[in-house]
């Protein structure tokens, strides 16, 4: 227990963390280019936010939330997703009163008490964006294109973009009735989960991953068949804007998203080669959410990308990802006096923005050279008694193996010349 992380969580060790930094830096750069600014919200919120904002008939809220009472008796939940918190912050800080749209992004951990398997964790990480205050289909296209651009910048291949429109409060009830009719006739053939979903949230039945449920619902009426004229126009315009910028997609009338707040555009990006948990990101429009939280009727749209799965996909495709950054200078010392001088030199190098380190394990010179090699040091500065006496350093270029003497005060310019 004491030496194990909780199930469904993991450590990211040095060596691996550089890959995460690369995913995060690529996301930040992308957001800068698209005009999104970072929003940081707390890891936990009032449970009520997710009940209202995500929907209490969703699996995420019904079965997967980490909910507890704090010492003040409040019901608190670890955030299972980032959209409801972003909408809460947008309202709380009156951002709806400023210029619209408001474009924000977040990168951070989310928590769901899910069945742990490859690609499904209990603490996982999402990069997500949200746009509040524009219902324009151009924004739908831009958000979808931005998700695809993220994968493109990471050099991922073979993504499949699925897109649908789930309609609005005007047309969805019509579809819901038709779907209910269809499902009622096949109730016995559905799994237990779906049978209980039919009346509470029939759309979710289309999302069931059970083979049998998928077969039974094959010919089910889709939201696309019942879109009102406004929703249809919005969907057509969204697709035509995507065509304009060359984003390829598959229209998938069965695509519904796990969360309740979606209206109109819903999309998901799949990568079948990473296994059963093939969704590497998804999102959609949620025009009802801000009002649902007690604010004005403000449209919104966003996406969330699962970073664990993106990383798995990159590794599966054999991508070369950044690892440890090599050290510029290792200072190898022999004797206490040299160690003191070495420490001063290392500090001076660091203050000049050169990465530098020295031995603290009392290793022999030979062992220090070996250690420098392990650190992939570009250069080793060797200081022994002889060097101290003469005020010099032996500077060895680890790549070429060449070694020459430099005066201590010349070390800094010699290092600068060598560069990284
Ligand atoms: P969602 O908020 O459910 O739409 O999820 C958005 C993305 O987050 C998915 O496409 C996955 O890539 C990722 N994701 C969702 N749940 C998990 C989980 N339990 N473990 C790892 N990644 C997840």
Coordinates of C-alpha atoms and ligand atoms in Angstrom, one line a residue:
X1 CA 0.0 0.0 0.0
X2 CA 2.6 2.5 1.1
X3 CA 4.7 2.0 -1.9
X4 CA 2.0 1.8 -4.5
X5 CA 0.0 4.6 -6.2
X6 CA -3.8 4.2 -6.0
X7 CA -5.4 2.1 -8.8
X8 CA -5.9 4.1 -12.0
X9 CA -3.3 6.7 -11.3
X10 CA 0.4 6.9 -12.2
X11 CA 3.6 8.7 -11.6
X12 CA 5.4 10.5 -14.4
X13 CA 9.1 10.1 -13.9
X14 CA 12.0 12.1 -15.3
X15 CA 12.7 10.7 -18.7
X16 CA 8.9 10.3 -19.3
X17 CA 7.9 13.8 -18.1
X18 CA 9.7 15.4 -21.1
X19 CA 7.1 13.8 -23.3
X20 CA 4.3 15.4 -21.3
X21 CA 6.0 18.7 -21.4
X22 CA 6.2 18.4 -25.1
X23 CA 2.4 17.7 -25.3
X24 CA 1.7 20.6 -23.1
X25 CA 4.0 23.1 -24.8
X26 CA 2.6 22.1 -28.2
X27 CA -0.9 22.8 -26.7
X28 CA 0.1 26.2 -25.3
X29 CA 1.7 27.2 -28.5
X30 CA -1.4 26.2 -30.5
X31 CA -3.6 28.2 -28.1
X32 CA -1.5 31.2 -28.5
X33 CA -1.8 30.9 -32.3
X34 CA -5.6 30.6 -32.1
X35 CA -6.1 33.3 -29.5
X36 CA -7.0 31.3 -26.4
X37 CA -5.9 32.2 -23.0
X38 CA -5.3 29.9 -20.0
X39 CA -8.0 29.5 -17.4
X40 CA -7.1 27.7 -14.1
X41 CA -9.9 26.5 -12.0
X42 CA -9.8 24.4 -8.8
X43 CA -9.3 20.7 -8.9
X44 CA -12.5 20.3 -6.8
X45 CA -15.9 22.1 -7.0
X46 CA -19.3 22.0 -5.4
X47 CA -20.9 18.7 -6.4
X48 CA -24.0 20.6 -7.5
X49 CA -22.0 22.2 -10.3
X50 CA -21.5 18.8 -12.0
X51 CA -25.0 17.6 -11.2
X52 CA -26.4 20.7 -13.0
X53 CA -23.7 21.2 -15.5
X54 CA -22.9 17.7 -16.7
X55 CA -26.3 16.1 -15.9
X56 CA -27.2 13.6 -13.2
X57 CA -28.2 10.8 -15.6
X58 CA -24.7 10.6 -17.2
X59 CA -22.3 7.8 -16.2
X60 CA -19.7 10.4 -15.4
X61 CA -21.9 12.0 -12.7
X62 CA -23.9 9.0 -11.7
X63 CA -21.2 6.4 -11.3
X64 CA -17.8 7.9 -11.7
X65 CA -17.5 11.0 -9.5
X66 CA -15.1 11.3 -6.6
X67 CA -17.5 12.9 -4.2
X68 CA -17.0 13.5 -0.5
X69 CA -18.1 15.7 2.4
X70 CA -15.6 18.2 3.5
X71 CA -15.1 19.0 7.2
X72 CA -17.7 21.8 6.8
X73 CA -20.3 19.4 5.6
X74 CA -20.3 20.5 2.0
X75 CA -20.5 18.1 -0.8
X76 CA -17.4 18.4 -2.9
X77 CA -16.4 16.6 -6.1
X78 CA -13.0 16.2 -7.8
X79 CA -13.6 17.6 -11.3
X80 CA -14.5 14.9 -13.8
X81 CA -14.3 17.3 -16.7
X82 CA -13.4 20.9 -17.5
X83 CA -16.3 22.5 -19.2
X84 CA -18.7 23.0 -16.2
X85 CA -15.9 24.6 -14.1
X86 CA -15.0 26.9 -17.0
X87 CA -18.7 28.0 -17.4
X88 CA -18.9 28.6 -13.7
X89 CA -15.8 30.8 -13.8
X90 CA -17.1 32.6 -16.8
X91 CA -20.3 33.5 -14.8
X92 CA -18.7 34.0 -11.5
X93 CA -16.3 36.7 -12.9
X94 CA -18.9 38.3 -15.1
X95 CA -16.9 37.5 -18.2
X96 CA -20.2 37.5 -20.1
X97 CA -20.4 41.3 -19.6
X98 CA -17.1 41.9 -21.4
X99 CA -16.3 41.5 -25.1
X100 CA -17.3 38.2 -26.7
X101 CA -16.3 35.6 -27.5
X102 CA -14.3 34.5 -24.5
X103 CA -11.7 31.9 -25.6
X104 CA -10.0 29.9 -22.9
X105 CA -8.0 26.7 -22.5
X106 CA -6.9 24.4 -19.7
X107 CA -4.5 21.6 -19.2
X108 CA -4.7 19.4 -16.1
X109 CA -5.9 16.3 -14.3
X110 CA -9.5 15.1 -14.3
X111 CA -10.9 12.4 -12.0
X112 CA -13.3 9.6 -12.8
X113 CA -13.9 6.4 -10.9
X114 CA -13.9 4.4 -14.1
X115 CA -13.2 0.7 -14.7
X116 CA -9.4 0.8 -15.1
X117 CA -8.1 -0.7 -18.3
X118 CA -5.6 0.3 -21.1
X119 CA -6.4 4.0 -21.9
X120 CA -8.8 4.4 -19.0
X121 CA -7.6 5.8 -15.8
X122 CA -9.0 7.4 -12.6
X123 CA -6.8 10.4 -12.8
X124 CA -6.1 11.4 -16.4
X125 CA -5.1 14.6 -18.1
X126 CA -7.0 16.7 -20.6
X127 CA -6.1 19.6 -22.8
X128 CA -9.3 21.4 -23.5
X129 CA -10.6 24.7 -24.9
X130 CA -13.9 26.5 -24.5
X131 CA -15.4 29.4 -26.5
X132 CA -18.3 31.3 -24.8
X133 CA -20.5 33.8 -26.5
X134 CA -20.6 32.8 -30.2
X135 CA -23.1 30.5 -31.9
X136 CA -21.6 31.1 -35.3
X137 CA -21.0 27.8 -37.2
X138 CA -17.6 29.2 -38.2
X139 CA -16.6 28.8 -34.6
X140 CA -17.7 25.1 -34.6
X141 CA -15.5 24.6 -37.7
X142 CA -12.6 26.5 -36.0
X143 CA -12.8 24.4 -32.8
X144 CA -12.9 21.2 -34.7
X145 CA -10.0 22.3 -37.0
X146 CA -8.0 23.4 -34.0
X147 CA -8.3 19.9 -32.4
X148 CA -7.1 18.4 -35.7
X149 CA -4.3 20.9 -35.9
X150 CA -3.1 19.8 -32.5
X151 CA -2.7 16.2 -33.6
X152 CA -1.1 17.4 -36.8
X153 CA 1.5 19.4 -35.0
X154 CA 2.3 16.3 -32.9
X155 CA 2.7 14.4 -36.2
X156 CA 0.0 11.9 -35.4
X157 CA -1.4 10.1 -38.4
X158 CA -4.6 8.2 -39.2
X159 CA -7.1 10.1 -37.0
X160 CA -10.7 9.7 -37.8
X161 CA -12.9 12.7 -37.2
X162 CA -16.6 11.8 -36.6
X163 CA -19.1 14.6 -36.5
X164 CA -22.8 14.9 -35.8
X165 CA -25.5 17.3 -34.8
X166 CA -27.5 16.4 -31.8
X167 CA -30.1 19.2 -32.4
X168 CA -31.5 21.6 -29.9
X169 CA -34.3 21.8 -27.4
X170 CA -36.8 22.3 -30.3
X171 CA -35.9 19.3 -32.4
X172 CA -34.4 16.9 -29.8
X173 CA -37.8 16.0 -28.2
X174 CA -39.2 14.9 -31.5
X175 CA -36.2 12.6 -32.1
X176 CA -36.4 11.5 -28.5
X177 CA -40.0 10.3 -29.0
X178 CA -39.1 8.4 -32.1
X179 CA -36.1 6.9 -30.5
X180 CA -38.1 5.9 -27.4
X181 CA -40.7 4.2 -29.6
X182 CA -37.9 2.3 -31.4
X183 CA -36.2 1.3 -28.1
X184 CA -39.3 0.2 -26.3
X185 CA -39.9 -2.4 -29.0
X186 CA -36.5 -3.8 -28.4
X187 CA -36.2 -3.4 -24.6
X188 CA -35.6 -7.1 -23.9
X189 CA -32.6 -7.2 -26.2
X190 CA -30.7 -4.3 -24.5
X191 CA -28.2 -4.6 -21.7
X192 CA -29.2 -3.8 -18.1
X193 CA -27.6 -0.4 -18.2
X194 CA -29.4 0.5 -21.4
X195 CA -32.7 -0.7 -20.1
X196 CA -32.4 1.7 -17.2
X197 CA -31.2 4.5 -19.5
X198 CA -34.1 4.2 -22.0
X199 CA -36.4 6.5 -20.1
X200 CA -33.9 8.7 -18.4
X201 CA -31.6 9.4 -21.3
X202 CA -32.5 7.4 -24.4
X203 CA -29.8 9.1 -26.5
X204 CA -27.2 7.5 -24.4
X205 CA -28.3 4.0 -25.5
X206 CA -26.8 4.9 -28.9
X207 CA -23.5 5.4 -27.1
X208 CA -23.4 1.9 -25.5
X209 CA -20.3 -0.1 -26.3
X210 CA -22.0 -3.5 -25.8
X211 CA -21.8 -5.5 -29.1
X212 CA -25.4 -6.6 -28.7
X213 CA -26.8 -3.2 -28.0
X214 CA -25.0 -1.8 -31.0
X215 CA -26.5 -4.5 -33.2
X216 CA -30.0 -3.9 -31.9
X217 CA -29.9 -0.2 -32.3
X218 CA -28.3 -0.3 -35.8
X219 CA -31.4 1.1 -37.6
X220 CA -32.4 3.4 -34.8
X221 CA -33.6 6.9 -35.8
X222 CA -30.7 9.3 -35.6
X223 CA -30.7 12.9 -34.5
X224 CA -29.8 13.9 -38.0
X225 CA -33.1 12.6 -39.3
X226 CA -35.0 15.1 -37.1
X227 CA -33.0 18.3 -37.1
X228 CA -35.1 21.5 -37.3
X229 CA -34.3 23.8 -40.1
X230 CA -32.0 26.1 -38.0
X231 CA -30.0 23.2 -36.7
X232 CA -29.8 21.6 -40.2
X233 CA -28.5 24.9 -41.6
X234 CA -26.0 25.3 -38.8
X235 CA -24.7 21.8 -39.4
X236 CA -24.4 22.2 -43.1
X237 CA -22.6 25.5 -42.7
X238 CA -20.2 23.9 -40.1
X239 CA -19.4 21.2 -42.6
X240 CA -18.9 23.6 -45.4
X241 CA -16.5 25.7 -43.4
X242 CA -14.6 22.5 -42.6
X243 CA -14.5 21.7 -46.3
X244 CA -13.1 25.2 -46.9
X245 CA -10.0 24.5 -44.8
X246 CA -9.6 20.9 -45.9
X247 CA -10.6 19.1 -42.7
X248 CA -11.8 15.6 -43.5
X249 CA -14.7 14.1 -41.5
X250 CA -17.2 11.3 -41.4
X251 CA -20.8 12.3 -40.6
X252 CA -21.9 9.9 -37.9
X253 CA -25.6 10.2 -37.0
X254 CA -25.1 7.8 -34.0
X255 CA -22.5 10.0 -32.4
X256 CA -23.8 11.3 -29.1
X257 CA -21.5 12.5 -26.4
X258 CA -21.5 11.2 -22.8
X259 CA -22.4 14.5 -21.3
X260 CA -25.9 16.0 -21.3
X261 CA -25.1 19.6 -22.1
X262 CA -24.4 19.2 -25.8
X263 CA -26.5 20.9 -28.5
X264 CA -26.0 20.9 -32.2
X265 CA -22.4 20.0 -33.2
X266 CA -20.9 17.0 -31.4
X267 CA -17.6 15.4 -32.6
X268 CA -15.1 12.8 -31.6
X269 CA -11.7 11.9 -32.9
X270 CA -10.8 8.2 -33.0
X271 CA -7.6 6.3 -33.3
X272 CA -8.7 2.7 -33.7
X273 CA -5.1 1.5 -33.5
X274 CA -4.8 2.2 -29.7
X275 CA -7.4 -0.4 -28.8
X276 CA -10.9 -0.4 -27.3
X277 CA -10.5 3.1 -25.8
X278 CA -10.0 4.7 -29.2
X279 CA -11.3 8.2 -28.5
X280 CA -8.4 10.6 -28.4
X281 CA -10.6 13.7 -28.0
X282 CA -14.0 15.0 -28.5
X283 CA -16.2 18.0 -28.0
X284 CA -19.2 19.9 -29.1
X285 CA -21.5 22.8 -28.7
X286 CA -23.3 23.4 -25.4
X287 CA -25.6 26.3 -26.0
X288 CA -27.7 25.5 -22.9
X289 CA -25.0 25.1 -20.3
X290 CA -24.5 28.7 -19.1
X291 CA -28.3 29.2 -18.7
X292 CA -28.5 25.9 -17.0
X293 CA -26.1 27.2 -14.3
X294 CA -28.3 30.2 -13.8
X295 CA -26.6 32.6 -16.2
X296 CA -27.9 34.3 -19.4
X297 CA -28.4 32.3 -22.6
X298 CA -24.9 32.3 -23.8
X299 CA -23.8 29.8 -26.5
X300 CA -20.6 27.8 -26.0
X301 CA -18.5 25.2 -27.7
X302 CA -15.3 23.4 -26.8
X303 CA -13.2 20.2 -26.9
X304 CA -11.2 18.0 -24.5
X305 CA -8.3 15.9 -25.6
X306 CA -7.1 13.0 -23.5
X307 CA -3.4 13.3 -23.2
X308 CA -2.7 9.7 -22.0
X309 CA -4.3 8.4 -25.2
X310 CA -2.5 10.9 -27.4
X311 CA 0.8 9.8 -25.9
X312 CA -0.1 6.1 -26.4
X313 CA -1.0 6.8 -30.0
X314 CA 2.2 8.7 -30.6
X315 CA 4.2 5.8 -29.1
X316 CA 2.3 3.2 -31.1
X317 CA 3.2 5.1 -34.3
X318 CA 6.8 5.1 -33.3
X319 CA 7.1 8.9 -32.9
X320 CA 10.5 10.1 -31.6
X321 CA 9.6 12.1 -28.5
X322 CA 11.9 14.4 -26.5
X323 CA 13.8 12.7 -23.6
X324 CA 16.2 14.1 -21.1
X325 CA 17.9 17.3 -22.1
X326 CA 21.6 16.7 -22.0
X327 CA 23.9 18.5 -19.5
X328 CA 26.2 21.1 -21.0
X329 CA 29.1 20.8 -18.5
X330 CA 30.0 18.3 -15.9
X331 CA 32.8 19.4 -13.6
X332 CA 34.9 16.5 -12.4
X333 CA 37.0 17.2 -9.4
X334 CA 39.8 15.5 -7.5
X335 CA 40.3 16.5 -3.8
X336 CA 38.5 18.9 -1.5
X337 CA 40.2 22.0 -2.8
X338 CA 39.2 21.2 -6.4
X339 CA 35.7 20.5 -5.2
X340 CA 35.4 24.0 -3.7
X341 CA 36.7 25.6 -6.9
X342 CA 34.4 23.2 -8.9
X343 CA 31.4 24.3 -6.9
X344 CA 32.1 27.9 -7.6
X345 CA 32.5 27.2 -11.3
X346 CA 29.3 25.2 -11.5
X347 CA 27.4 28.1 -9.8
X348 CA 28.9 30.6 -12.1
X349 CA 28.0 28.5 -15.2
X350 CA 24.5 28.1 -13.9
X351 CA 24.1 31.8 -13.3
X352 CA 25.0 32.3 -17.0
X353 CA 22.3 29.9 -18.1
X354 CA 24.6 27.0 -18.7
X355 CA 23.4 23.7 -17.3
X356 CA 26.2 22.3 -15.1
X357 CA 26.7 19.8 -12.4
X358 CA 29.4 18.1 -10.3
X359 CA 30.0 15.0 -8.2
X360 CA 28.5 14.8 -4.7
X361 CA 29.2 11.1 -4.1
X362 CA 32.9 11.2 -3.7
X363 CA 33.5 9.2 -6.8
X364 CA 36.9 8.5 -8.3
X365 CA 37.8 10.5 -11.4
X366 CA 37.1 7.5 -13.6
X367 CA 33.7 7.0 -12.0
X368 CA 33.0 10.7 -12.5
X369 CA 33.7 10.4 -16.2
X370 CA 31.4 7.5 -16.4
X371 CA 28.7 9.4 -14.6
X372 CA 29.2 12.4 -16.9
X373 CA 28.6 10.0 -19.8
X374 CA 25.4 8.8 -18.3
X375 CA 24.2 12.4 -17.9
X376 CA 25.1 12.8 -21.6
X377 CA 27.3 15.8 -20.7
X378 CA 28.5 17.7 -23.8
X379 CA 31.7 18.7 -21.9
X380 CA 33.6 17.7 -18.9
X381 CA 35.8 20.2 -17.0
X382 CA 38.4 18.3 -15.0
X383 CA 40.1 19.9 -12.0
X384 CA 42.8 18.1 -10.0
X385 CA 45.6 19.3 -7.8
X386 CA 47.9 20.0 -10.8
X387 CA 45.2 22.1 -12.5
X388 CA 44.5 24.0 -9.4
X389 CA 48.2 24.9 -9.0
X390 CA 48.4 26.2 -12.5
X391 CA 44.9 27.9 -12.5
X392 CA 43.7 25.8 -15.4
X393 CA 41.1 23.3 -16.3
X394 CA 41.2 20.3 -18.7
X395 CA 38.2 20.7 -20.9
X396 CA 37.1 17.6 -22.7
X397 CA 34.6 17.5 -25.5
X398 CA 32.7 14.3 -24.9
X399 CA 31.6 13.9 -28.5
X400 CA 35.0 14.2 -30.1
X401 CA 37.0 13.0 -27.1
X402 CA 39.4 16.0 -27.6
X403 CA 40.8 17.5 -24.5
X404 CA 42.6 20.8 -24.1
X405 CA 43.7 23.2 -21.3
X406 CA 41.9 26.4 -20.7
X407 CA 42.4 29.1 -18.0
X408 CA 39.7 29.1 -15.4
X409 CA 38.6 32.5 -16.5
X410 CA 38.5 31.4 -20.1
X411 CA 36.2 28.5 -19.3
X412 CA 33.0 30.5 -19.7
X413 CA 33.7 31.8 -23.2
X414 CA 35.0 28.3 -24.3
X415 CA 31.7 26.8 -23.1
X416 CA 29.7 29.5 -24.8
X417 CA 31.5 28.8 -28.0
X418 CA 30.7 25.1 -27.8
X419 CA 27.0 25.9 -27.3
X420 CA 24.5 23.2 -26.5
Ligands
LIG1 P1 -14.9 13.3 -22.4 O1 -14.8 14.4 -21.4 O2 -15.5 12.1 -21.8 O3 -15.5 13.7 -23.6 O4 -13.5 12.9 -22.7 C1 -12.6 13.6 -23.6 C2 -11.4 12.8 -23.8 O5 -10.7 12.5 -22.6 C3 -11.6 11.4 -24.4 O6 -11.6 11.5 -25.8 C4 -10.4 10.6 -23.9 O7 -9.3 10.8 -24.8 C5 -10.1 11.3 -22.6 N1 -10.7 10.5 -21.5 C6 -11.9 10.4 -21.0 N2 -12.0 9.6 -19.9 C7 -10.8 9.1 -19.7 C8 -10.2 8.2 -18.8 N3 -11.0 7.6 -17.8 N4 -8.9 7.9 -18.9 C9 -8.1 8.4 -19.8 N5 -8.6 9.3 -20.8 C10 -9.9 9.6 -20.7

